[in-house]
mmCIF file of C-alpha atoms and ligand atoms in Angstrom:
data_model
loop_
_atom_site.group_PDB
_atom_site.id
_atom_site.type_symbol
_atom_site.label_atom_id
_atom_site.label_comp_id
_atom_site.label_asym_id
_atom_site.label_seq_id
_atom_site.Cartn_x
_atom_site.Cartn_y
_atom_site.Cartn_z
ATOM 1 C CA UNK A 1 97.210 83.500 92.175
ATOM 2 C CA UNK A 2 95.465 86.839 91.574
ATOM 3 C CA UNK A 3 97.175 88.789 88.527
ATOM 4 C CA UNK A 4 98.977 85.372 87.067
ATOM 5 C CA UNK A 5 97.827 83.661 83.281
ATOM 6 C CA UNK A 6 96.480 80.615 84.888
ATOM 7 C CA UNK A 7 93.759 83.094 87.363
ATOM 8 C CA UNK A 8 93.262 84.922 84.079
ATOM 9 C CA UNK A 9 92.368 81.318 82.730
ATOM 10 C CA UNK A 10 90.222 80.299 85.545
ATOM 11 C CA UNK A 11 88.450 83.099 84.878
ATOM 12 C CA UNK A 12 87.626 82.900 81.419
ATOM 13 C CA UNK A 13 86.735 79.079 81.910
ATOM 14 C CA UNK A 14 84.647 80.334 84.577
ATOM 15 C CA UNK A 15 82.836 83.476 82.964
ATOM 16 C CA UNK A 16 82.045 80.021 80.235
ATOM 17 C CA UNK A 17 80.828 77.837 82.089
ATOM 18 C CA UNK A 18 78.365 80.810 83.939
ATOM 19 C CA UNK A 19 76.254 81.162 80.182
ATOM 20 C CA UNK A 20 76.169 77.148 79.379
ATOM 21 C CA UNK A 21 74.619 76.315 82.625
ATOM 22 C CA UNK A 22 71.905 79.279 81.648
ATOM 23 C CA UNK A 23 72.733 82.590 83.803
ATOM 24 C CA UNK A 24 72.359 86.319 82.723
ATOM 25 C CA UNK A 25 74.258 88.658 83.972
ATOM 26 C CA UNK A 26 73.234 89.773 87.986
ATOM 27 C CA UNK A 27 73.943 93.622 87.330
ATOM 28 C CA UNK A 28 74.727 95.030 84.419
ATOM 29 C CA UNK A 29 75.422 92.902 80.994
ATOM 30 C CA UNK A 30 77.756 91.218 82.209
ATOM 31 C CA UNK A 31 79.216 88.328 84.479
ATOM 32 C CA UNK A 32 82.327 89.958 85.183
ATOM 33 C CA UNK A 33 81.554 92.276 88.379
ATOM 34 C CA UNK A 34 85.908 93.440 88.499
ATOM 35 C CA UNK A 35 87.103 96.397 90.495
ATOM 36 C CA UNK A 36 90.487 97.724 91.515
ATOM 37 C CA UNK A 37 92.253 97.562 95.824
ATOM 38 C CA UNK A 38 95.373 99.602 95.880
ATOM 39 C CA UNK A 39 95.870 99.622 92.020
ATOM 40 C CA UNK A 40 95.247 96.400 91.278
ATOM 41 C CA UNK A 41 92.532 94.516 88.837
ATOM 42 C CA UNK A 42 90.159 91.956 90.595
ATOM 43 C CA UNK A 43 86.894 90.055 89.495
ATOM 44 C CA UNK A 44 84.623 88.880 91.294
ATOM 45 C CA UNK A 45 81.645 86.395 88.159
ATOM 46 C CA UNK A 46 77.886 86.098 89.473
ATOM 47 C CA UNK A 47 75.322 85.076 87.253
ATOM 48 C CA UNK A 48 71.658 84.297 87.746
ATOM 49 C CA UNK A 49 69.457 81.871 86.919
ATOM 50 C CA UNK A 50 65.353 83.506 86.935
ATOM 51 C CA UNK A 51 63.231 82.147 89.132
ATOM 52 C CA UNK A 52 59.855 82.037 89.087
ATOM 53 C CA UNK A 53 58.419 85.343 90.623
ATOM 54 C CA UNK A 54 61.798 87.969 89.759
ATOM 55 C CA UNK A 55 60.621 90.471 93.022
ATOM 56 C CA UNK A 56 61.451 88.135 95.576
ATOM 57 C CA UNK A 57 65.270 88.323 97.206
ATOM 58 C CA UNK A 58 67.163 85.765 95.683
ATOM 59 C CA UNK A 59 69.413 82.766 97.042
ATOM 60 C CA UNK A 60 73.151 83.173 96.657
ATOM 61 C CA UNK A 61 75.363 80.376 95.913
ATOM 62 C CA UNK A 62 79.657 81.292 96.420
ATOM 63 C CA UNK A 63 82.889 80.617 96.169
ATOM 64 C CA UNK A 64 86.007 81.993 96.012
ATOM 65 C CA UNK A 65 87.627 81.103 92.641
ATOM 66 C CA UNK A 66 90.759 82.450 93.541
ATOM 67 C CA UNK A 67 94.223 80.428 95.217
ATOM 68 C CA UNK A 68 97.304 80.763 97.499
ATOM 69 C CA UNK A 69 99.906 79.397 95.262
ATOM 70 C CA UNK A 70 100.686 79.218 92.302
ATOM 71 C CA UNK A 71 99.371 75.526 92.561
ATOM 72 C CA UNK A 72 95.841 73.685 91.656
ATOM 73 C CA UNK A 73 94.736 74.139 94.733
ATOM 74 C CA UNK A 74 91.632 71.244 93.758
ATOM 75 C CA UNK A 75 90.093 71.423 97.020
ATOM 76 C CA UNK A 76 90.887 75.039 97.908
ATOM 77 C CA UNK A 77 89.032 76.303 96.121
ATOM 78 C CA UNK A 78 88.146 74.475 93.292
ATOM 79 C CA UNK A 79 85.772 72.011 94.172
ATOM 80 C CA UNK A 80 83.524 74.194 95.647
ATOM 81 C CA UNK A 81 83.461 76.236 92.232
ATOM 82 C CA UNK A 82 82.652 73.175 90.659
ATOM 83 C CA UNK A 83 80.174 72.436 93.168
ATOM 84 C CA UNK A 84 78.574 76.034 92.649
ATOM 85 C CA UNK A 85 78.893 75.749 89.088
ATOM 86 C CA UNK A 86 76.888 71.962 89.045
ATOM 87 C CA UNK A 87 74.471 72.472 91.458
ATOM 88 C CA UNK A 88 73.347 75.917 89.008
ATOM 89 C CA UNK A 89 72.829 73.417 86.255
ATOM 90 C CA UNK A 90 70.888 70.934 88.681
ATOM 91 C CA UNK A 91 68.337 73.590 89.961
ATOM 92 C CA UNK A 92 68.540 75.026 86.580
ATOM 93 C CA UNK A 93 67.491 71.668 84.955
ATOM 94 C CA UNK A 94 64.799 71.125 87.661
ATOM 95 C CA UNK A 95 62.976 74.532 85.991
ATOM 96 C CA UNK A 96 64.619 76.914 88.187
ATOM 97 C CA UNK A 97 62.727 78.137 91.960
ATOM 98 C CA UNK A 98 59.978 80.438 93.158
ATOM 99 C CA UNK A 99 63.604 82.669 93.723
ATOM 100 C CA UNK A 100 66.338 83.899 91.341
ATOM 101 C CA UNK A 101 69.229 82.561 92.344
ATOM 102 C CA UNK A 102 72.479 84.364 91.911
ATOM 103 C CA UNK A 103 75.853 81.589 91.138
ATOM 104 C CA UNK A 104 78.552 84.271 92.585
ATOM 105 C CA UNK A 105 82.561 83.119 92.082
ATOM 106 C CA UNK A 106 84.578 85.777 94.109
ATOM 107 C CA UNK A 107 88.003 86.930 93.321
ATOM 108 C CA UNK A 108 90.464 87.633 95.753
ATOM 109 C CA UNK A 109 89.265 85.428 99.181
ATOM 110 C CA UNK A 110 93.314 83.707 99.995
ATOM 111 C CA UNK A 111 96.229 86.017 101.924
ATOM 112 C CA UNK A 112 96.995 89.048 101.746
ATOM 113 C CA UNK A 113 93.523 89.980 100.972
ATOM 114 C CA UNK A 114 91.413 87.510 103.311
ATOM 115 C CA UNK A 115 88.962 89.563 105.264
ATOM 116 C CA UNK A 116 90.765 92.505 104.201
ATOM 117 C CA UNK A 117 88.756 95.339 101.696
ATOM 118 C CA UNK A 118 90.066 94.126 98.347
ATOM 119 C CA UNK A 119 88.512 90.263 99.518
ATOM 120 C CA UNK A 120 86.237 89.675 96.056
ATOM 121 C CA UNK A 121 83.185 88.564 98.551
ATOM 122 C CA UNK A 122 83.563 92.216 100.884
ATOM 123 C CA UNK A 123 83.475 94.105 97.274
ATOM 124 C CA UNK A 124 80.619 92.395 95.513
ATOM 125 C CA UNK A 125 77.928 92.675 99.062
ATOM 126 C CA UNK A 126 79.857 96.302 99.533
ATOM 127 C CA UNK A 127 79.022 97.093 95.351
ATOM 128 C CA UNK A 128 76.229 95.129 94.594
ATOM 129 C CA UNK A 129 74.109 94.157 97.822
ATOM 130 C CA UNK A 130 74.535 97.072 100.373
ATOM 131 C CA UNK A 131 71.408 99.286 99.212
ATOM 132 C CA UNK A 132 70.087 97.604 96.412
ATOM 133 C CA UNK A 133 68.972 94.103 96.614
ATOM 134 C CA UNK A 134 68.540 92.180 99.899
ATOM 135 C CA UNK A 135 69.782 88.569 99.704
ATOM 136 C CA UNK A 136 67.273 85.952 101.097
ATOM 137 C CA UNK A 137 69.928 83.857 102.369
ATOM 138 C CA UNK A 138 73.714 82.698 100.995
ATOM 139 C CA UNK A 139 74.982 79.026 101.006
ATOM 140 C CA UNK A 140 78.881 79.775 100.746
ATOM 141 C CA UNK A 141 81.564 76.787 100.703
ATOM 142 C CA UNK A 142 85.388 75.848 101.125
ATOM 143 C CA UNK A 143 87.367 72.943 101.372
ATOM 144 C CA UNK A 144 84.698 70.624 100.515
ATOM 145 C CA UNK A 145 86.187 68.424 97.952
ATOM 146 C CA UNK A 146 88.129 66.283 100.684
ATOM 147 C CA UNK A 147 87.364 63.156 103.313
ATOM 148 C CA UNK A 148 88.104 64.160 106.825
ATOM 149 C CA UNK A 149 90.425 62.088 108.244
ATOM 150 C CA UNK A 150 91.658 61.423 111.507
ATOM 151 C CA UNK A 151 95.851 62.749 111.881
ATOM 152 C CA UNK A 152 97.363 59.187 112.955
ATOM 153 C CA UNK A 153 99.343 60.603 115.617
ATOM 154 C CA UNK A 154 95.243 61.066 117.472
ATOM 155 C CA UNK A 155 93.822 58.248 116.556
ATOM 156 C CA UNK A 156 96.969 56.306 118.286
ATOM 157 C CA UNK A 157 95.418 57.233 121.310
ATOM 158 C CA UNK A 158 92.237 55.994 120.352
ATOM 159 C CA UNK A 159 92.825 52.191 122.179
ATOM 160 C CA UNK A 160 90.771 49.788 119.891
ATOM 161 C CA UNK A 161 90.822 52.059 116.540
ATOM 162 C CA UNK A 162 94.235 52.441 116.856
ATOM 163 C CA UNK A 163 94.716 49.168 117.412
ATOM 164 C CA UNK A 164 92.777 47.854 115.157
ATOM 165 C CA UNK A 165 94.331 50.242 112.435
ATOM 166 C CA UNK A 166 97.870 48.933 113.203
ATOM 167 C CA UNK A 167 99.201 52.126 114.954
ATOM 168 C CA UNK A 168 101.305 52.324 117.814
ATOM 169 C CA UNK A 169 101.370 55.196 120.221
ATOM 170 C CA UNK A 170 104.183 57.905 120.298
ATOM 171 C CA UNK A 171 104.992 56.887 116.561
ATOM 172 C CA UNK A 172 104.969 59.289 113.462
ATOM 173 C CA UNK A 173 101.500 57.766 111.829
ATOM 174 C CA UNK A 174 99.954 58.915 108.657
ATOM 175 C CA UNK A 175 96.578 60.379 108.452
ATOM 176 C CA UNK A 176 93.388 57.749 107.898
ATOM 177 C CA UNK A 177 90.700 57.804 106.681
ATOM 178 C CA UNK A 178 87.758 56.277 108.000
ATOM 179 C CA UNK A 179 85.238 56.114 106.566
ATOM 180 C CA UNK A 180 82.147 57.011 108.772
ATOM 181 C CA UNK A 181 84.508 60.588 108.958
ATOM 182 C CA UNK A 182 85.066 60.856 105.430
ATOM 183 C CA UNK A 183 81.713 61.385 104.796
ATOM 184 C CA UNK A 184 81.090 64.401 107.538
ATOM 185 C CA UNK A 185 80.453 67.218 105.968
ATOM 186 C CA UNK A 186 80.254 70.942 108.649
ATOM 187 C CA UNK A 187 77.626 73.375 107.989
ATOM 188 C CA UNK A 188 78.028 76.493 109.943
ATOM 189 C CA UNK A 189 74.929 78.978 109.987
ATOM 190 C CA UNK A 190 72.018 77.048 111.111
ATOM 191 C CA UNK A 191 72.048 79.832 114.126
ATOM 192 C CA UNK A 192 71.998 82.183 111.793
ATOM 193 C CA UNK A 193 67.841 82.073 111.462
ATOM 194 C CA UNK A 194 64.797 80.298 113.144
ATOM 195 C CA UNK A 195 64.348 79.312 109.358
ATOM 196 C CA UNK A 196 67.840 78.017 108.478
ATOM 197 C CA UNK A 197 68.209 75.381 110.929
ATOM 198 C CA UNK A 198 64.519 74.457 109.838
ATOM 199 C CA UNK A 199 65.920 74.314 106.586
ATOM 200 C CA UNK A 200 68.813 72.028 106.940
ATOM 201 C CA UNK A 201 66.458 69.853 109.842
ATOM 202 C CA UNK A 202 63.594 69.199 106.625
ATOM 203 C CA UNK A 203 66.506 67.040 104.654
ATOM 204 C CA UNK A 204 67.293 65.351 107.568
ATOM 205 C CA UNK A 205 71.008 63.266 106.651
ATOM 206 C CA UNK A 206 71.086 63.687 103.242
ATOM 207 C CA UNK A 207 72.561 60.496 100.643
ATOM 208 C CA UNK A 208 76.123 59.871 101.295
ATOM 209 C CA UNK A 209 76.946 62.159 103.703
ATOM 210 C CA UNK A 210 76.994 62.695 107.836
ATOM 211 C CA UNK A 211 76.084 66.054 108.086
ATOM 212 C CA UNK A 212 77.364 67.775 111.385
ATOM 213 C CA UNK A 213 75.713 71.677 112.150
ATOM 214 C CA UNK A 214 77.658 73.509 114.226
ATOM 215 C CA UNK A 215 78.203 77.451 115.627
ATOM 216 C CA UNK A 216 80.598 79.975 113.359
ATOM 217 C CA UNK A 217 81.838 81.253 116.004
ATOM 218 C CA UNK A 218 83.834 77.656 117.480
ATOM 219 C CA UNK A 219 86.232 78.658 114.194
ATOM 220 C CA UNK A 220 85.060 81.711 113.097
ATOM 221 C CA UNK A 221 85.017 83.858 109.878
ATOM 222 C CA UNK A 222 87.348 81.536 108.068
ATOM 223 C CA UNK A 223 85.873 82.408 104.506
ATOM 224 C CA UNK A 224 83.307 84.749 102.036
ATOM 225 C CA UNK A 225 80.096 83.541 104.321
ATOM 226 C CA UNK A 226 81.590 86.479 106.697
ATOM 227 C CA UNK A 227 80.437 89.100 104.630
ATOM 228 C CA UNK A 228 76.525 87.782 104.572
ATOM 229 C CA UNK A 229 76.869 86.998 108.174
ATOM 230 C CA UNK A 230 78.425 90.124 109.490
ATOM 231 C CA UNK A 231 75.290 92.557 107.464
ATOM 232 C CA UNK A 232 72.773 89.559 108.634
ATOM 233 C CA UNK A 233 71.698 87.593 105.823
ATOM 234 C CA UNK A 234 71.096 84.421 106.555
ATOM 235 C CA UNK A 235 73.677 81.726 105.395
ATOM 236 C CA UNK A 236 75.081 78.882 105.591
ATOM 237 C CA UNK A 237 79.050 77.432 105.153
ATOM 238 C CA UNK A 238 79.318 74.369 104.485
ATOM 239 C CA UNK A 239 83.355 73.137 104.712
ATOM 240 C CA UNK A 240 85.059 69.332 105.698
ATOM 241 C CA UNK A 241 88.242 71.786 107.312
ATOM 242 C CA UNK A 242 91.193 71.521 106.758
ATOM 243 C CA UNK A 243 93.325 69.108 105.796
ATOM 244 C CA UNK A 244 96.966 67.717 105.233
ATOM 245 C CA UNK A 245 97.515 68.884 101.884
ATOM 246 C CA UNK A 246 95.897 72.970 102.947
ATOM 247 C CA UNK A 247 97.455 75.611 101.314
ATOM 248 C CA UNK A 248 100.748 72.840 99.502
ATOM 249 C CA UNK A 249 101.257 71.874 96.157
ATOM 250 C CA UNK A 250 99.725 68.496 97.235
ATOM 251 C CA UNK A 251 96.655 69.753 96.905
ATOM 252 C CA UNK A 252 95.933 68.102 93.575
ATOM 253 C CA UNK A 253 92.498 67.136 91.888
ATOM 254 C CA UNK A 254 93.830 63.056 92.061
ATOM 255 C CA UNK A 255 93.170 63.577 95.573
ATOM 256 C CA UNK A 256 89.556 65.183 96.064
ATOM 257 C CA UNK A 257 86.241 62.737 96.409
ATOM 258 C CA UNK A 258 84.097 62.934 93.399
ATOM 259 C CA UNK A 259 81.453 60.404 95.267
ATOM 260 C CA UNK A 260 81.624 62.862 98.421
ATOM 261 C CA UNK A 261 81.529 65.934 96.185
ATOM 262 C CA UNK A 262 78.325 64.457 94.119
ATOM 263 C CA UNK A 263 76.431 64.222 97.689
ATOM 264 C CA UNK A 264 77.358 67.527 98.494
ATOM 265 C CA UNK A 265 76.186 69.111 95.068
ATOM 266 C CA UNK A 266 73.035 67.354 95.357
ATOM 267 C CA UNK A 267 72.870 68.838 99.322
ATOM 268 C CA UNK A 268 73.231 72.326 97.837
ATOM 269 C CA UNK A 269 69.957 71.729 95.400
ATOM 270 C CA UNK A 270 68.326 70.424 98.084
ATOM 271 C CA UNK A 271 68.910 73.087 100.792
ATOM 272 C CA UNK A 272 68.183 75.441 97.596
ATOM 273 C CA UNK A 273 64.938 73.760 97.508
ATOM 274 C CA UNK A 274 64.447 74.362 101.190
ATOM 275 C CA UNK A 275 65.514 77.607 101.717
ATOM 276 C CA UNK A 276 63.411 79.014 98.686
ATOM 277 C CA UNK A 277 60.190 78.453 100.491
ATOM 278 C CA UNK A 278 60.888 79.690 104.334
ATOM 279 C CA UNK A 279 59.773 83.169 103.997
ATOM 280 C CA UNK A 280 62.594 84.383 106.103
ATOM 281 C CA UNK A 281 60.627 87.141 108.572
ATOM 282 C CA UNK A 282 62.069 88.823 111.474
ATOM 283 C CA UNK A 283 64.930 91.481 112.316
ATOM 284 C CA UNK A 284 68.257 90.461 111.030
ATOM 285 C CA UNK A 285 70.477 90.530 113.032
ATOM 286 C CA UNK A 286 74.605 89.463 113.481
ATOM 287 C CA UNK A 287 74.142 87.255 116.282
ATOM 288 C CA UNK A 288 72.613 84.219 116.513
ATOM 289 C CA UNK A 289 68.953 83.885 116.961
ATOM 290 C CA UNK A 290 68.350 81.032 118.538
ATOM 291 C CA UNK A 291 69.825 78.411 120.235
ATOM 292 C CA UNK A 292 70.671 75.459 117.963
ATOM 293 C CA UNK A 293 72.048 73.395 120.599
ATOM 294 C CA UNK A 294 69.134 70.430 119.753
ATOM 295 C CA UNK A 295 69.852 69.982 116.410
ATOM 296 C CA UNK A 296 74.307 70.554 117.072
ATOM 297 C CA UNK A 297 73.559 67.536 119.758
ATOM 298 C CA UNK A 298 70.751 65.032 117.726
ATOM 299 C CA UNK A 299 73.093 65.472 114.573
ATOM 300 C CA UNK A 300 76.824 64.907 116.510
ATOM 301 C CA UNK A 301 75.511 61.545 117.623
ATOM 302 C CA UNK A 302 73.769 60.588 114.108
ATOM 303 C CA UNK A 303 76.929 61.443 112.463
ATOM 304 C CA UNK A 304 79.975 60.105 114.558
ATOM 305 C CA UNK A 305 77.425 56.861 115.391
ATOM 306 C CA UNK A 306 79.603 54.277 116.386
ATOM 307 C CA UNK A 307 82.508 56.428 117.060
ATOM 308 C CA UNK A 308 80.864 59.126 119.519
ATOM 309 C CA UNK A 309 81.204 57.291 122.975
ATOM 310 C CA UNK A 310 84.719 56.656 122.575
ATOM 311 C CA UNK A 311 85.506 60.017 121.052
ATOM 312 C CA UNK A 312 83.617 61.156 124.466
ATOM 313 C CA UNK A 313 85.920 59.235 126.567
ATOM 314 C CA UNK A 314 89.304 60.000 124.504
ATOM 315 C CA UNK A 315 88.800 63.613 125.279
ATOM 316 C CA UNK A 316 88.209 63.266 128.895
ATOM 317 C CA UNK A 317 84.200 64.146 128.722
ATOM 318 C CA UNK A 318 81.449 62.533 130.050
ATOM 319 C CA UNK A 319 78.904 63.754 127.686
ATOM 320 C CA UNK A 320 77.719 66.307 125.313
ATOM 321 C CA UNK A 321 74.202 67.096 126.859
ATOM 322 C CA UNK A 322 74.157 70.927 127.098
ATOM 323 C CA UNK A 323 76.211 74.662 125.765
ATOM 324 C CA UNK A 324 78.969 74.085 128.602
ATOM 325 C CA UNK A 325 79.543 70.351 127.098
ATOM 326 C CA UNK A 326 79.429 71.345 123.601
ATOM 327 C CA UNK A 327 81.812 73.948 123.729
ATOM 328 C CA UNK A 328 84.633 71.872 125.302
ATOM 329 C CA UNK A 329 83.837 69.064 123.071
ATOM 330 C CA UNK A 330 84.921 71.262 119.606
ATOM 331 C CA UNK A 331 87.462 72.558 122.113
ATOM 332 C CA UNK A 332 89.301 69.500 122.587
ATOM 333 C CA UNK A 333 88.520 68.336 119.198
ATOM 334 C CA UNK A 334 90.247 71.649 117.795
ATOM 335 C CA UNK A 335 93.603 70.789 120.104
ATOM 336 C CA UNK A 336 93.752 68.245 118.456
ATOM 337 C CA UNK A 337 93.358 68.858 114.530
ATOM 338 C CA UNK A 338 90.327 66.810 114.392
ATOM 339 C CA UNK A 339 88.365 70.112 112.859
HETATM 340 ZN ZN1 LIG B 1 92.434 78.948 101.037
#
């Protein structure tokens, strides 16, 4: 938590790791970018892995490193921080990209700073990006260490699945992990630029993951990508959504899926490689610039596989063939607590 001994230790560790993977300071002489808010001290960390052409706008890979309670908070957000660092290391090992890669580890994402003026990513953008050096695109992660599971009370109402899992409708049930769903990863932000949609689609479904591209407006600015979106920076926001251990003392390292994290690490490097070569031309704007419905529909079908029809049926929908039906689909899923 901000201001604690644990926070200080985390900051020192991350600074050392950024150095180890070959990062240079993003601005000035230090990897630490301290700031003050309401007379309290905070510190973002940002390192730069040099690309072939330093005149090009950099790609940013970012995650927050503070925690909401004095417990491990492994999924929120140590897993994402580890992935950002490891993706940086892999990109450095491949000899870097055409562009610089900035690994940004933000402070103060959690309440009471969430979406306020003291939020680390806000301060990073305002103090070190705005009017200084444009960011080509940002890849932000939050809650990326866990399997997506179905709450037991929901699963018990899906006839053949509930039965197969031995669930009884109406009884309190534990959450069930289904292999297909465990691999799901939500990716918001394809709508932020046509090139971002193209970058995502050029990779397709990566090994070990099932990607569900969806609109940021369905869930809102839930993490550090918000400040980039609002300033017209093309972005991806990767998340597995909330789960039973969200903001709880039980969010511990033993509950993470390290295989999934490894797949996400490789996916992030693929995204960075793909984005790096794209021009990202055109005017930058906050709202979506083009419709990604076809992309969303295709990946949704692919990712749910044989669960697609039962889920559609369970949600009492006829299908997902237009924006109105997609809105209804996501709305129903959110109501059911599935994402
Ligand atoms: Zn959180």
